[in-house]
Each structure stands twice: as C-alpha cells, then as structure tokens.
Short mmCIF file of C-alpha atoms and ligand atoms in Angstrom, two decimals:
data_model
loop_
_atom_site.label_atom_id
_atom_site.label_comp_id
_atom_site.label_asym_id
_atom_site.label_seq_id
_atom_site.Cartn_x
_atom_site.Cartn_y
_atom_site.Cartn_z
CA UNK A 79 -22.44 -29.86 55.72
CA UNK A 80 -19.86 -27.29 54.80
CA UNK A 81 -18.76 -29.32 51.79
CA UNK A 82 -22.37 -29.75 50.70
CA UNK A 83 -22.84 -25.99 50.73
CA UNK A 84 -19.62 -25.66 48.74
CA UNK A 85 -20.85 -28.16 46.16
CA UNK A 86 -24.19 -26.39 45.88
CA UNK A 87 -22.40 -23.04 45.46
CA UNK A 88 -20.04 -24.41 42.83
CA UNK A 89 -22.93 -26.05 41.00
CA UNK A 90 -24.81 -22.76 41.14
CA UNK A 91 -21.79 -21.01 39.71
CA UNK A 92 -21.58 -23.44 36.81
CA UNK A 93 -25.27 -23.09 36.08
CA UNK A 94 -24.90 -19.31 36.27
CA UNK A 95 -21.99 -19.26 33.82
CA UNK A 96 -23.72 -21.74 31.53
CA UNK A 97 -26.94 -19.75 31.42
CA UNK A 98 -24.99 -16.54 30.75
CA UNK A 99 -23.39 -18.14 27.75
CA UNK A 100 -26.76 -19.36 26.57
CA UNK A 101 -28.17 -15.86 26.86
CA UNK A 102 -25.22 -14.33 25.06
CA UNK A 103 -25.40 -16.71 22.13
CA UNK A 104 -29.12 -16.23 21.72
CA UNK A 105 -29.07 -12.42 21.77
CA UNK A 106 -25.75 -11.44 20.15
CA UNK A 107 -25.21 -12.71 16.65
CA UNK A 108 -21.56 -13.41 15.79
CA UNK A 109 -20.09 -10.85 13.35
CA UNK A 110 -20.43 -11.75 9.69
CA UNK A 111 -17.25 -12.66 7.75
CA UNK A 112 -15.36 -9.56 6.61
CA UNK A 113 -14.94 -10.77 3.01
CA UNK A 114 -18.66 -11.53 2.59
CA UNK A 115 -19.64 -8.09 3.90
CA UNK A 116 -17.01 -6.32 1.78
CA UNK A 117 -18.32 -7.91 -1.44
CA UNK A 118 -21.71 -6.35 -0.73
CA UNK A 119 -20.27 -3.06 0.50
CA UNK A 120 -18.14 -2.33 -2.54
CA UNK A 121 -21.06 -3.07 -4.87
CA UNK A 122 -23.24 -0.62 -2.95
CA UNK A 123 -20.56 2.06 -2.91
CA UNK A 124 -19.80 1.73 -6.63
CA UNK A 125 -23.50 1.72 -7.50
CA UNK A 126 -23.93 4.86 -5.41
CA UNK A 127 -21.02 6.54 -7.25
CA UNK A 128 -22.52 5.50 -10.60
CA UNK A 129 -26.02 6.78 -9.84
CA UNK A 130 -25.37 10.03 -7.97
CA UNK A 131 -23.96 13.45 -8.76
CA UNK A 132 -22.53 15.93 -6.34
CA UNK A 133 -23.14 19.62 -5.89
CA UNK A 134 -20.47 21.62 -4.10
CA UNK A 135 -21.07 25.04 -2.57
CA UNK A 136 -18.55 27.87 -2.13
CA UNK A 137 -17.44 26.44 1.23
CA UNK A 138 -16.84 23.00 -0.28
CA UNK A 139 -19.89 21.46 1.39
CA UNK A 140 -21.23 18.60 -0.69
CA UNK A 141 -24.68 17.21 -1.42
CA UNK A 142 -25.11 13.92 -3.28
CA UNK A 143 -28.28 13.54 -5.33
CA UNK A 144 -29.61 10.66 -7.42
CA UNK A 145 -29.39 11.36 -11.14
CA UNK A 146 -32.98 11.51 -12.42
CA UNK A 147 -34.02 9.33 -15.35
CA UNK A 148 -32.58 10.91 -18.49
CA UNK A 149 -30.57 13.38 -16.40
CA UNK A 150 -27.33 14.72 -17.86
CA UNK A 151 -25.51 15.25 -14.56
CA UNK A 152 -22.03 13.75 -14.30
CA UNK A 153 -22.01 10.72 -11.99
CA UNK A 154 -19.42 10.82 -9.23
CA UNK A 155 -17.74 7.78 -10.79
CA UNK A 156 -16.91 9.86 -13.90
CA UNK A 157 -15.41 12.80 -12.01
CA UNK A 158 -11.66 13.35 -12.51
CA UNK A 159 -11.40 14.17 -8.79
CA UNK A 160 -12.34 10.58 -7.85
CA UNK A 161 -9.38 8.49 -6.72
CA UNK A 162 -9.02 5.35 -4.66
CA UNK A 163 -6.53 3.77 -2.31
CA UNK A 164 -6.10 0.06 -1.70
CA UNK A 165 -5.86 -0.99 1.93
CA UNK A 166 -4.86 -4.50 2.97
CA UNK A 167 -6.61 -5.68 6.11
CA UNK A 168 -8.57 -8.79 7.19
CA UNK A 169 -6.95 -10.68 4.25
CA UNK A 170 -8.89 -8.36 1.93
CA UNK A 171 -7.67 -5.66 -0.43
CA UNK A 172 -10.16 -2.93 0.33
CA UNK A 173 -10.79 -0.23 -2.23
CA UNK A 174 -11.40 3.13 -0.57
CA UNK A 175 -12.74 5.76 -2.95
CA UNK A 176 -12.26 9.43 -2.22
CA UNK A 177 -12.91 12.71 -3.98
CA UNK A 178 -9.93 15.03 -3.91
CA UNK A 179 -11.86 18.28 -4.24
CA UNK A 180 -8.75 20.25 -3.22
CA UNK A 181 -5.44 18.73 -2.19
CA UNK A 182 -4.13 21.55 0.03
CA UNK A 183 -0.78 23.31 -0.21
CA UNK A 184 1.06 22.53 3.05
CA UNK A 185 2.29 19.39 4.80
CA UNK A 186 0.47 16.07 4.97
CA UNK A 187 -0.27 14.33 8.26
CA UNK A 188 0.88 10.77 8.85
CA UNK A 189 -1.18 8.04 10.49
CA UNK A 190 0.31 8.93 13.87
CA UNK A 191 -0.29 12.68 13.79
CA UNK A 192 -3.12 14.78 15.13
CA UNK A 193 -5.33 16.69 12.71
CA UNK A 194 -7.67 19.66 12.98
CA UNK A 195 -10.71 18.86 10.87
CA UNK A 196 -14.30 19.86 10.27
CA UNK A 197 -16.49 17.14 8.82
CA UNK A 198 -19.91 15.75 8.11
CA UNK A 199 -20.54 12.02 8.29
CA UNK A 200 -23.33 10.26 6.35
CA UNK A 201 -24.43 6.69 6.21
CA UNK A 202 -25.70 5.40 2.90
CA UNK A 203 -28.05 2.47 2.86
CA UNK A 204 -29.80 0.72 0.05
CA UNK A 205 -33.53 0.16 -0.06
CA UNK A 206 -36.40 -0.35 -2.50
CA UNK A 207 -39.30 2.00 -3.20
CA UNK A 208 -41.94 0.93 -5.73
CA UNK A 209 -39.59 -1.71 -7.06
CA UNK A 210 -36.78 0.80 -7.64
CA UNK A 211 -33.46 0.77 -5.85
CA UNK A 212 -32.91 3.86 -3.74
CA UNK A 213 -30.10 5.01 -1.51
CA UNK A 214 -30.95 6.88 1.61
CA UNK A 215 -28.41 9.14 3.18
CA UNK A 216 -28.52 10.10 6.78
CA UNK A 217 -26.23 12.46 8.68
CA UNK A 218 -25.02 10.80 11.87
CA UNK A 219 -22.39 13.29 12.96
CA UNK A 220 -21.34 16.80 12.04
CA UNK A 221 -18.67 19.15 13.32
CA UNK A 222 -18.85 22.46 11.50
CA UNK A 223 -16.28 23.92 13.88
CA UNK A 224 -12.88 22.24 13.59
CA UNK A 225 -11.93 19.62 16.14
CA UNK A 226 -8.63 17.82 16.85
CA UNK A 227 -8.37 14.07 16.16
CA UNK A 228 -5.41 11.74 16.59
CA UNK A 229 -5.30 9.68 13.41
CA UNK A 230 -4.14 6.60 15.34
CA UNK A 231 -7.42 6.66 17.27
CA UNK A 232 -9.97 6.95 14.46
CA UNK A 233 -11.54 4.43 12.09
CA UNK A 234 -9.07 2.90 9.65
CA UNK A 235 -10.64 4.35 6.50
CA UNK A 236 -10.19 7.85 7.89
CA UNK A 237 -6.58 7.20 8.98
CA UNK A 238 -5.70 5.92 5.49
CA UNK A 239 -7.23 8.71 3.42
CA UNK A 240 -6.69 11.92 5.42
CA UNK A 241 -2.87 11.60 4.90
CA UNK A 242 -3.52 11.79 1.11
CA UNK A 243 -4.37 15.48 1.68
CA UNK A 244 -2.46 18.52 2.90
CA UNK A 245 -3.18 21.37 5.24
CA UNK A 246 -3.18 24.95 3.93
CA UNK A 247 -2.17 28.22 5.55
CA UNK A 248 -3.80 30.24 8.28
CA UNK A 249 -3.77 33.79 9.53
CA UNK A 250 -4.98 35.53 12.69
CA UNK A 251 -7.72 38.10 12.44
CA UNK A 252 -7.89 41.28 14.51
CA UNK A 253 -10.86 39.87 16.44
CA UNK A 254 -8.75 36.93 17.61
CA UNK A 255 -10.27 34.37 15.25
CA UNK A 256 -8.18 32.39 12.78
CA UNK A 257 -8.83 32.14 9.05
CA UNK A 258 -7.73 29.08 7.10
CA UNK A 259 -6.92 29.13 3.41
CA UNK A 260 -6.07 26.58 0.72
CA UNK A 261 -6.56 23.58 3.03
CA UNK A 262 -7.32 20.09 1.76
CA UNK A 263 -10.98 19.20 1.14
CA UNK A 264 -12.34 15.81 0.25
CA UNK A 265 -15.02 13.16 0.55
CA UNK A 266 -14.24 9.56 1.63
CA UNK A 267 -16.42 6.53 0.91
CA UNK A 268 -15.54 3.97 3.57
CA UNK A 269 -16.60 0.29 3.43
CA UNK A 270 -17.96 -0.89 6.78
CA UNK A 271 -14.94 -3.16 7.37
CA UNK A 272 -12.77 -0.05 7.65
CA UNK A 273 -15.38 1.74 9.77
CA UNK A 274 -17.47 0.32 12.64
CA UNK A 275 -18.34 -2.99 10.92
CA UNK A 276 -20.75 -5.01 13.11
CA UNK A 277 -20.88 -2.48 15.94
CA UNK A 278 -23.74 -0.04 16.15
CA UNK A 279 -23.07 3.57 17.03
CA UNK A 280 -25.45 6.49 17.53
CA UNK A 281 -27.10 6.98 14.15
CA UNK A 282 -25.17 4.12 12.54
CA UNK A 283 -26.63 0.66 12.11
CA UNK A 284 -24.21 -2.33 11.90
CA UNK A 285 -22.44 -2.89 8.55
CA UNK A 286 -22.93 0.71 7.37
CA UNK A 287 -20.76 2.24 4.69
CA UNK A 288 -19.84 5.76 5.69
CA UNK A 289 -19.33 8.93 3.66
CA UNK A 290 -17.34 11.78 5.16
CA UNK A 291 -17.02 15.27 3.75
CA UNK A 292 -13.99 16.79 5.49
CA UNK A 293 -11.76 19.85 5.60
CA UNK A 294 -8.20 19.38 6.82
CA UNK A 295 -7.24 22.66 8.50
CA UNK A 296 -4.10 21.90 10.46
CA UNK A 297 -1.89 19.16 11.90
CA UNK A 298 0.28 18.51 14.94
CA UNK A 299 3.20 16.11 14.83
CA UNK A 300 2.84 13.74 17.79
CA UNK A 301 5.44 12.24 20.12
CA UNK A 302 3.30 9.60 21.79
CA UNK A 303 5.98 8.28 24.18
CA UNK A 304 7.59 11.70 24.74
CA UNK A 305 11.05 10.30 24.18
CA UNK A 306 12.03 13.23 21.99
CA UNK A 307 11.56 11.55 18.60
CA UNK A 308 8.39 12.28 16.67
CA UNK A 309 6.09 9.31 16.20
CA UNK A 310 6.21 9.78 12.42
CA UNK A 311 9.93 8.93 12.52
CA UNK A 312 9.53 6.07 14.99
CA UNK A 313 6.62 4.29 13.29
CA UNK A 314 8.89 2.52 10.84
CA UNK A 315 12.12 2.98 8.92
CA UNK A 316 12.07 6.75 8.16
CA UNK A 317 13.63 6.06 4.77
CA UNK A 318 10.78 3.76 3.79
CA UNK A 319 8.04 5.77 2.08
CA UNK A 320 5.75 2.74 2.40
CA UNK A 321 6.24 2.44 6.16
CA UNK A 322 2.73 3.47 7.12
CA UNK A 323 1.34 0.54 5.15
CA UNK A 324 3.23 -1.84 7.42
CA UNK A 325 3.15 -2.75 11.07
CA UNK A 326 5.17 -0.35 13.23
CA UNK A 327 8.73 -1.33 14.11
CA UNK A 328 9.45 -2.85 17.54
CA UNK A 329 13.25 -2.86 17.77
CA UNK A 330 13.59 -4.73 21.09
CA UNK A 331 10.65 -7.05 20.41
CA UNK A 332 8.97 -6.36 23.76
CA UNK A 333 5.54 -5.93 22.18
CA UNK A 334 5.63 -2.12 22.40
CA UNK A 335 6.29 -0.52 19.03
CA UNK A 336 9.04 2.10 19.01
CA UNK A 337 6.62 5.01 18.81
CA UNK A 338 5.12 3.88 22.14
CA UNK A 339 8.37 2.66 23.77
CA UNK A 340 10.50 4.92 25.98
CA UNK A 341 13.48 2.51 25.74
CA UNK A 342 13.46 1.46 22.11
CA UNK A 343 16.42 -0.93 22.16
CA UNK A 344 15.61 -2.34 25.61
CA UNK A 345 19.11 -1.67 27.00
CA UNK A 346 17.88 -0.04 30.21
CA UNK A 347 18.73 3.50 29.07
CA UNK A 348 15.84 5.73 28.11
CA UNK A 349 15.81 6.91 24.51
CA UNK A 350 15.46 10.53 25.63
CA UNK A 351 18.79 10.11 27.48
CA UNK A 352 20.52 8.29 24.64
CA UNK A 353 19.76 10.99 22.06
CA UNK A 354 21.16 13.77 24.25
CA UNK A 355 24.65 15.14 24.10
CA UNK A 356 26.57 16.68 27.03
CA UNK A 357 27.70 20.27 26.93
CA UNK A 358 31.53 20.24 27.01
CA UNK A 359 31.75 22.30 30.20
CA UNK A 360 28.83 20.72 31.96
CA UNK A 361 29.28 16.96 31.97
CA UNK A 362 26.06 15.26 32.87
CA UNK A 363 23.92 18.19 31.80
CA UNK A 364 22.72 16.76 28.54
CA UNK A 365 20.84 18.85 26.08
CA UNK A 366 18.69 17.53 23.32
CA UNK A 367 21.01 18.34 20.48
CA UNK A 368 20.16 15.46 18.20
CA UNK A 369 16.49 16.14 17.84
CA UNK A 370 14.39 16.94 15.90
CA UNK A 371 16.16 14.91 13.31
CA UNK A 372 15.38 14.25 9.72
CA UNK A 373 16.61 11.07 8.10
CA UNK A 374 18.18 13.02 5.25
CA UNK A 375 18.49 16.66 6.22
CA UNK A 376 19.07 17.90 9.72
CA UNK A 377 16.36 20.12 11.12
CA UNK A 378 17.61 23.71 11.12
CA UNK A 379 15.91 24.41 14.45
CA UNK A 380 18.24 21.98 16.23
CA UNK A 381 20.42 24.07 18.55
CA UNK A 382 24.22 24.10 18.39
CA UNK A 383 24.41 22.52 14.97
CA UNK A 384 27.03 23.87 12.61
CA UNK A 385 29.27 22.31 9.97
CA UNK A 386 31.31 20.49 12.60
CA UNK A 387 28.36 18.99 14.43
CA UNK A 388 26.80 15.69 13.54
CA UNK A 389 23.47 15.95 11.79
CA UNK A 390 20.65 14.09 13.44
CA UNK A 391 20.94 11.24 15.94
CA UNK A 392 24.41 9.70 15.46
CA UNK A 393 25.44 6.08 15.56
CA UNK A 394 27.45 4.72 18.51
CA UNK A 395 30.63 5.63 16.64
CA UNK A 396 29.50 9.23 16.07
CA UNK A 397 28.44 8.92 12.44
CA UNK A 398 25.65 11.45 12.11
CA UNK A 399 25.23 11.67 8.37
CA UNK A 400 24.97 8.23 6.74
CA UNK A 401 21.22 7.81 6.20
CA UNK A 402 21.28 4.05 6.87
CA UNK A 403 23.36 4.27 10.09
CA UNK A 404 22.11 2.47 13.20
CA UNK A 405 21.24 5.33 15.52
CA UNK A 406 22.56 4.87 19.00
CA UNK A 407 19.18 4.73 20.75
CA UNK A 408 18.41 1.70 18.57
CA UNK A 409 21.81 0.06 19.27
CA UNK A 410 21.59 -1.84 22.52
CA UNK A 411 25.38 -2.23 22.73
CA UNK A 412 25.86 1.53 22.88
CA UNK A 413 25.69 3.62 26.03
CA UNK A 414 24.44 7.16 26.48
CA UNK A 415 27.18 9.72 25.82
CA UNK A 416 27.41 10.51 29.54
CA UNK A 417 27.11 8.40 32.65
CA UNK A 418 25.49 10.73 35.15
CA UNK A 419 22.08 12.09 34.49
CA1 CA B 243 8.54 9.29 20.32
CA1 CA B 244 9.72 -2.08 21.90
CA1 CA B 245 10.36 5.43 21.33
CA1 CA B 246 17.66 2.48 25.20
#
C-alpha cells in the first residue's frame, strides 16, 4: 500500500512538472535572436536621427521633434555633436550613438566606478498614422535630482557611454547646497540589446530602444572587494587603455575576477595584507604604504613616500618602478612582507 501511495505521489509530481512546463511554454515566448532584433533596432534609431531635430534649453534639457515637411531644421544625424561607439556583445558589433553636448572638464568614470547623474529616459517606438511613419516618445523614468549609480550595475549601453564623458567642478553654497559647473552632458541612443531587450519594465515594452538625456555631476572610484586597490586598476592590466572592452582579469582563475577577489593570486594571503609594508620599529604593524598606486606615477597622497621609497605596489624583489613588474599580490610565490598580522 505504501509503495502504491509512493507511485501515485511520484506520478503526480511528474504530471505537475510536465504541466508546469506546458504552461510556461504556452505563455512565455522565447526571446527573439539578438541579431534579428538589432537589425530592426538600428534602422529605427538611424531613421529617428534622420527625421528629428533637437532643441536644447539653458539647462541642457533636450526635446526631440519630427522635422515637418519642408522644414529646415538640422536633423540629429547631421549634428557635429553626434558620435558613436561600437560595442561587441552577443556576437554583434552594436553601434551606440550619442550626442556629446558638453564633454565636461574633470575626470572620466570607468565601467566599475559610481557616478552621480541626473537623467531622463525615453522610449522611442515606431508606428503608423494615416499611412505615415511616426515615432512616439514616452518618458519612462526621470531623476531631476542627481542620484548615485554604480556603472557595473546598470544597462550595458549606459556603462559604455557614460565613461566617454567627464565630470565638472562643484562648489558649496552658503545655504548648504552644492552647485555643479562644466559637467558632462549628453544623450545616448541605446539599442534594446544593450538595454532591457525582451524584458518588460515599468513604462518599457519588450525590445524598446531607449534614449537617455543625462548630466554627469560627479564620480566615486570604487573598491568593490575592499582589498585596498581601486576596481579601476584591478579590472584589467592598468597599462592597457582598452582593458574595459575586455573581460576582467582573474589572476588565480578561481572564477572571481580580481576586482571582486580579496586574494587575487590565490596564495592564501589576502591582497590587503600583501600590499602593506611594516613600519621599521613596529614589525607586524603594517601600514598601507603601497596604495593608492598608479601604474606610471605614484599617487602623491601615499604616506611615507620619498625618493628612497618604492613607488606603487612593488614586485616580490622590491622593484617598485618598472611599469610591467609583477606586483607581489599577483605573484603567488611571494609572501607578505611580514609574518605576523
Ligand atoms: Ca579592490
Ligand atoms: Ca580570482
Ligand atoms: Ca582584488
Ligand atoms: Ca594573495
């Protein structure tokens, strides 16, 4: 009897699983191929750029309007501020157009930094009215007040284009508020494959191309794994200007890229210990001398650095200046410079 109940239960389970799968396949369509969608997306985006002009107010807010028949307005596609970046993903070379309305004067964020931005996001979708092609625009999200975003946690199109801009300067006002000047301002036109693709989000239907007007006010360099080395230096070879186009480096091959790995060479010693140096009179009391480092020039804020000190994180043999040296936290045969910690 017991075994009969078991069989019935197991059978019920199988039927349950089977019917779930049936339900799933009948209600959720599989995503469309990326390349097929991109071919349509890029045509829509380029047609939009060809048929619309932009008006920009004193605060760099933008409005895109269809050029009327016979209109003399300059289409976006003819504006000298229009640039594009190619992004390789999904075996496709995506073209991401952006308007560089103002580049900014300060530093640029990398793909692993945090950014303070204000923005307005629009979807553009193509339709037909009285036999004529029209593009509707619809605001799905707006943050007039600046908000912090980690660029490694946002849609890919955003993470690729924001680093093409720079922050500006800022000053504190007597009422406690902060004023920003000369910051980067732009508009990005993102194909759906570098946005939410087949997923629907509030105000965004699947396969929507997105347009963002943004202002890049400020940035914060991130140290995701808190090992004392900024993520921008751990993402790839710091000497490689193309590093953010590649996959991040994983020195010990444990599946955690260096910028998320507290023991980068997998030798059992934490990176934050390996980049420290003991004070001569206090063995075991390491201080973080060798950070922040720059691959070429040592950071002047590093304490205790003078002409006799190594610059940046040294190799196991103490070489602190050769740009291509193997730094000791990436050399699994080297030990931290002190044994007690
Ligand atoms: Ca780090
Ligand atoms: Ca690793
Ligand atoms: Ca690390
Ligand atoms: Ca280590």
